[in-house]
Short mmCIF file of C-alpha atoms in Angstrom, two decimals:
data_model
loop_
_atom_site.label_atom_id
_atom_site.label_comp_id
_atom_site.label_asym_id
_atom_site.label_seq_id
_atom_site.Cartn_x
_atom_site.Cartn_y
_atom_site.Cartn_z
CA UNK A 1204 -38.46 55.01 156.11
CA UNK A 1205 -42.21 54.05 156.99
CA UNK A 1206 -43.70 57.69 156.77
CA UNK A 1207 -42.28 61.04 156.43
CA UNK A 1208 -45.06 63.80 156.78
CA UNK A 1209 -45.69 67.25 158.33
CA UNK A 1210 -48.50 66.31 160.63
CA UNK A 1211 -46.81 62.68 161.70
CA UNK A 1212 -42.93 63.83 161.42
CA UNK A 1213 -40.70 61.06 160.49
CA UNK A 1214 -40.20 57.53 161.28
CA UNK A 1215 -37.56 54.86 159.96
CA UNK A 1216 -37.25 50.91 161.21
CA UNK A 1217 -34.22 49.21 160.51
CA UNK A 1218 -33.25 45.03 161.17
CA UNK A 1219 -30.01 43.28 160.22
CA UNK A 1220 -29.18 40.21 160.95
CA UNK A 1221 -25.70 38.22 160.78
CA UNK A 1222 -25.06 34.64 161.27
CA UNK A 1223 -22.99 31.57 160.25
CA UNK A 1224 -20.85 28.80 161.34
CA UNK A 1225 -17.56 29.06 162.20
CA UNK A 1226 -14.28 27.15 163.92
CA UNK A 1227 -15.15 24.26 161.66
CA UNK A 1228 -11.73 23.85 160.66
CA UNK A 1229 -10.28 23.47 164.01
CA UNK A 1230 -9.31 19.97 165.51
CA UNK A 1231 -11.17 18.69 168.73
CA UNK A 1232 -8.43 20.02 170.76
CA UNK A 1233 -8.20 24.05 170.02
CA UNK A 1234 -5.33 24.51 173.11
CA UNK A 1235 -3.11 21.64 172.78
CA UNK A 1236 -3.05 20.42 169.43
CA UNK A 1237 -3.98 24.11 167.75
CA UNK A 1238 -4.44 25.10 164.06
CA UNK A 1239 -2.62 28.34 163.33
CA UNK A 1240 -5.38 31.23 163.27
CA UNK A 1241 -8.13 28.34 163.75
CA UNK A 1242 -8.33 28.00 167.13
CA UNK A 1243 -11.55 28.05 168.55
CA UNK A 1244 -14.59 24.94 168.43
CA UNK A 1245 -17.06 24.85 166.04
CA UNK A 1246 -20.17 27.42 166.82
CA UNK A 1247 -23.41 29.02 165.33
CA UNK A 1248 -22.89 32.47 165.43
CA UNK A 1249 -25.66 34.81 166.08
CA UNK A 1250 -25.52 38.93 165.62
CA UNK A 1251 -29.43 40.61 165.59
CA UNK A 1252 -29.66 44.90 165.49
CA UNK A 1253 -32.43 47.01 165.37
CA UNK A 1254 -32.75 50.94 164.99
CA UNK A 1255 -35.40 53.39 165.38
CA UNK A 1256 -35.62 57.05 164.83
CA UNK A 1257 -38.80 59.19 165.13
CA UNK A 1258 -39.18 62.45 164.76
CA UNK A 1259 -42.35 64.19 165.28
CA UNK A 1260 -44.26 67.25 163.35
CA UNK A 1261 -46.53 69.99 164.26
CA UNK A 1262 -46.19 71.52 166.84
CA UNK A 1263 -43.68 69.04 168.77
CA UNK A 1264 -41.35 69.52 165.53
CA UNK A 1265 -37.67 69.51 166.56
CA UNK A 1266 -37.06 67.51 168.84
CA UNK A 1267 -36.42 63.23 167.76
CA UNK A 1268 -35.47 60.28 169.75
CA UNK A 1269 -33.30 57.23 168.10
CA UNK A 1270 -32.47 54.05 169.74
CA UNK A 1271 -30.50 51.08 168.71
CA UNK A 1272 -30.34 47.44 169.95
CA UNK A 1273 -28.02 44.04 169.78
CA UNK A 1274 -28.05 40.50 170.53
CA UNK A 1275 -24.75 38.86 170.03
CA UNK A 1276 -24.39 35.30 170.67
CA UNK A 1277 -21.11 33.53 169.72
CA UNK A 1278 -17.77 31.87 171.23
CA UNK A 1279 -14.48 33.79 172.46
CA UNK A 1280 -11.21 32.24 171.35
CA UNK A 1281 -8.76 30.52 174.04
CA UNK A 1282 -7.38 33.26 176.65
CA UNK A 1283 -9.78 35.99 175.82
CA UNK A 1284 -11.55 35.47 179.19
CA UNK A 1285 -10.33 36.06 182.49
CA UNK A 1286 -10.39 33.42 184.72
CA UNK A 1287 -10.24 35.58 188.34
CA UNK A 1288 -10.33 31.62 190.23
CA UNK A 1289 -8.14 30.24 188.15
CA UNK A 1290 -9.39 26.66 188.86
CA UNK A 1291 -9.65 25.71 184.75
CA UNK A 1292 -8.78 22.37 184.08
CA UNK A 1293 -8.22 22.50 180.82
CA UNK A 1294 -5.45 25.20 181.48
CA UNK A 1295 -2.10 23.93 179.93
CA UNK A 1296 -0.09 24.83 182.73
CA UNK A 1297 -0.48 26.08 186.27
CA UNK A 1298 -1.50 29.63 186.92
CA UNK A 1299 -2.99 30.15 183.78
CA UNK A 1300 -5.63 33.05 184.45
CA UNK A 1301 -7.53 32.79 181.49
CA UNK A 1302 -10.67 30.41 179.99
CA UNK A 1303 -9.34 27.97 177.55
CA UNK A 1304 -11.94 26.06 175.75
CA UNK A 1305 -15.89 28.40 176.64
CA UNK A 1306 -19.21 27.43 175.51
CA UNK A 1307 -20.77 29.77 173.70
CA UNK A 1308 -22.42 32.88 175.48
CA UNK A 1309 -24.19 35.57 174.43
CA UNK A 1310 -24.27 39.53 175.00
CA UNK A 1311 -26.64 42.17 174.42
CA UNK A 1312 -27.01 45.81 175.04
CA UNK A 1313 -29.17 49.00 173.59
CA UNK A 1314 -28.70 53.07 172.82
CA UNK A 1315 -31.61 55.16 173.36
CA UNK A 1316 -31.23 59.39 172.56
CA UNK A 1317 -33.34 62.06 172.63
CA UNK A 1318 -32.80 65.62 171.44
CA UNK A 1319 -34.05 68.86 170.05
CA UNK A 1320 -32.94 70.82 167.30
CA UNK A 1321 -33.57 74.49 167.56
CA UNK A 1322 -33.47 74.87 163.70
CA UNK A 1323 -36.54 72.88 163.08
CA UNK A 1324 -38.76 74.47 165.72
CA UNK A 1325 -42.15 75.56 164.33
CA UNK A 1326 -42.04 78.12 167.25
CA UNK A 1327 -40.31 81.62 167.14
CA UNK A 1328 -36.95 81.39 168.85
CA UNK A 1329 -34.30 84.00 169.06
CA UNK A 1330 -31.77 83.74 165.33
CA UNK A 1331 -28.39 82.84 167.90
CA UNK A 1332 -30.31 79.78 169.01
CA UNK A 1333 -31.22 77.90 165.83
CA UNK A 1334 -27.62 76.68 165.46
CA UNK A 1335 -27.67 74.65 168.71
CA UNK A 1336 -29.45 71.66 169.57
CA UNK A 1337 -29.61 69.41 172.83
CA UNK A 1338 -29.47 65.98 172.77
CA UNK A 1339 -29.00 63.51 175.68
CA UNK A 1340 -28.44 59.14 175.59
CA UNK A 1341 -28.28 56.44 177.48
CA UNK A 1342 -26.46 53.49 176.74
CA UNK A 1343 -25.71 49.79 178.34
CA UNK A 1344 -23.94 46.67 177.14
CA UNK A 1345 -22.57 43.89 178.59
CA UNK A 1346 -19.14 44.15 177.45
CA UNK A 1347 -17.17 42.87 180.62
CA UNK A 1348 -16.82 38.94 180.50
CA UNK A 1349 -15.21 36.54 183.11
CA UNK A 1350 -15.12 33.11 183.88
CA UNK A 1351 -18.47 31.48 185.98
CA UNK A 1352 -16.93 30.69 189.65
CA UNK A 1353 -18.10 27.14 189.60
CA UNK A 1354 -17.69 26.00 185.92
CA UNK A 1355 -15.05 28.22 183.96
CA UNK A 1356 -15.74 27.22 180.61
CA UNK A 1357 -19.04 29.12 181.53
CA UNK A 1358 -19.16 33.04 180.64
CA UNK A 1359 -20.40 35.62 183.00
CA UNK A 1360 -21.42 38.93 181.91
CA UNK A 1361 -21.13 42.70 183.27
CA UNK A 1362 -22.37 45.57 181.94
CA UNK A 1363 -21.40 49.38 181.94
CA UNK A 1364 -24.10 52.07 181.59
CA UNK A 1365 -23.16 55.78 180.05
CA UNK A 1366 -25.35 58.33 180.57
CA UNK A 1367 -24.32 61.60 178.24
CA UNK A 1368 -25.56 65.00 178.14
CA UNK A 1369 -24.76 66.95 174.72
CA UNK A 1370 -24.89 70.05 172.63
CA UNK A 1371 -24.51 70.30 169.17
CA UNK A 1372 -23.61 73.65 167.09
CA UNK A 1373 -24.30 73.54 163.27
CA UNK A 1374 -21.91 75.76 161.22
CA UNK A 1375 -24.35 78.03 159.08
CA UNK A 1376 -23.89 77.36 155.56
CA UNK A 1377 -21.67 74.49 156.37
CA UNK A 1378 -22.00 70.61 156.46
CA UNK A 1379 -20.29 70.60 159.80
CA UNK A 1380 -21.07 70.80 163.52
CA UNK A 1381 -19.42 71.14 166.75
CA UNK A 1382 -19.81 68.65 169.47
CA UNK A 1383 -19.57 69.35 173.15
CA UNK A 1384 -20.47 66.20 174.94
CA UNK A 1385 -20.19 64.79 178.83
CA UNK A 1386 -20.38 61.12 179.65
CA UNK A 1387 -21.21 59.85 183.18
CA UNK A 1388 -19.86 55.98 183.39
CA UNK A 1389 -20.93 53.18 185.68
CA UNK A 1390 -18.86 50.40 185.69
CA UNK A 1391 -20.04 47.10 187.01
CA UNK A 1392 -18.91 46.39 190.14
CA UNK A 1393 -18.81 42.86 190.34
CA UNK A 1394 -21.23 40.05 192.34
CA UNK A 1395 -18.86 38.93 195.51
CA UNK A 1396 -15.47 39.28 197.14
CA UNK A 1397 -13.99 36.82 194.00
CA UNK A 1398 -15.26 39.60 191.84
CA UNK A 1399 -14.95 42.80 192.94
CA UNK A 1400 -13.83 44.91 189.69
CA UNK A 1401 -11.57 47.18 190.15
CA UNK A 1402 -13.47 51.05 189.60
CA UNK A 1403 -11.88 53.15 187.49
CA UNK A 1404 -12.77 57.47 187.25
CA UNK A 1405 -13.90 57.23 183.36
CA UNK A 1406 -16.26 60.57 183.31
CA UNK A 1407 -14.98 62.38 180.62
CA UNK A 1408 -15.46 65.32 178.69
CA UNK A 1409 -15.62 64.90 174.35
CA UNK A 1410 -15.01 68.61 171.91
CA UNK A 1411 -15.84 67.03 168.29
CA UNK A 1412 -16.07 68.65 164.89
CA UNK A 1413 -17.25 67.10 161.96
CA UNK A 1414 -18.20 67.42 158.44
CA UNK A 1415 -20.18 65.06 156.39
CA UNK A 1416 -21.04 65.17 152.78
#
């Protein structure tokens, strides 16, 4: 938390950081001469994440916008990539559609919300709205990886967006809500005829209810 006041609202900042070395017990050759549950070259691996949630007072009080971000930078073990050219040469046999030995690569993506709570509205609202609350988010990462077309120890990545549209009911008395949200995907749709992803109808409808103590 950096502040927490009527006049301000509230605002919290948040960093973590992960990172080490791994693979170093692997032999030069992680495909054809592997080490059992070792296989994959020695790398630095990188995770960053930061968070923000704000929350203003006076007269704006209710409504609050969070966001969250990561950087991920690290290497995928053998056949965890797609290869869509299949031209590898490192692939131990032919037709092998999947990177073998990939440099590292990195990935990032971000959240960002924004919503109102009826509850904490300085203003006079009707008693059968202070239960809800509206919220809406965008998010985006680069979770779809394939194989570069000219070098395929190389790792290209795609990313899918969600946009969601919420509302939240708060159980009176009770630590527990009802969640009715809607999610709007866009999958990535590729660069050129070699990668022309496949588009799949993933808008879907989520009914949650939880408690928290």
């Amino acid at each position: 938390p950096v502040w927490k006041n009527e006049s301000w609202g509230s605002l919290e900042l948040s960093f973590a950081s992960m990172f080490g070395l791994h693979g170093e017990s692997s032999g030069a050759d992680p495909v054809g001469a592997a080490v059992n549950g070792l296989n994959r070259n020695q790398n630095w691996a990188i995770r960053h994440y930061a968070h923000l949630y704000y929350a203003p007072g006076g007269p704006a009080k209710g409504l609050w916008v969070r966001g969250e971000g990561a950087y991920i930078k690290d290497r995928n073990a053998p056949s965890n990539v797609i290869d869509l050219t299949g031209i590898d040469p490192n692939a131990p046999a032919a037709g092998v559609s999947f990177q073998t030995v990939g440099n590292t690569f990195s990935s990032s993506g971000f959240y960002t919300s924004l919503g109102y709570k009826f509850s904490d509205s300085p203003h006079c609202i009707p008693s059968w709205l202070k239960p809800f609350e509206l919220a809406a988010r965008y998010d985006v990462f680069e979770n779809v990886q394939v194989t570069d077309l000219i070098n395929p120890a190389h790792t290209d990545n795609f990313k899918t967006e969600i946009w969601t549209a919420g509302v939240n009911y708060y159980i009176k008395g009770q630590n527990a809500k009802l969640q009715l949200n809607y999610n709007a995907v866009n999958e990535p749709r590729g660069d050129s005829a070699a990668r022309d992803f496949h588009q799949v109808r993933n808008n879907n409808w989520i009914v949650n209810f939880s408690v928290w103590f």
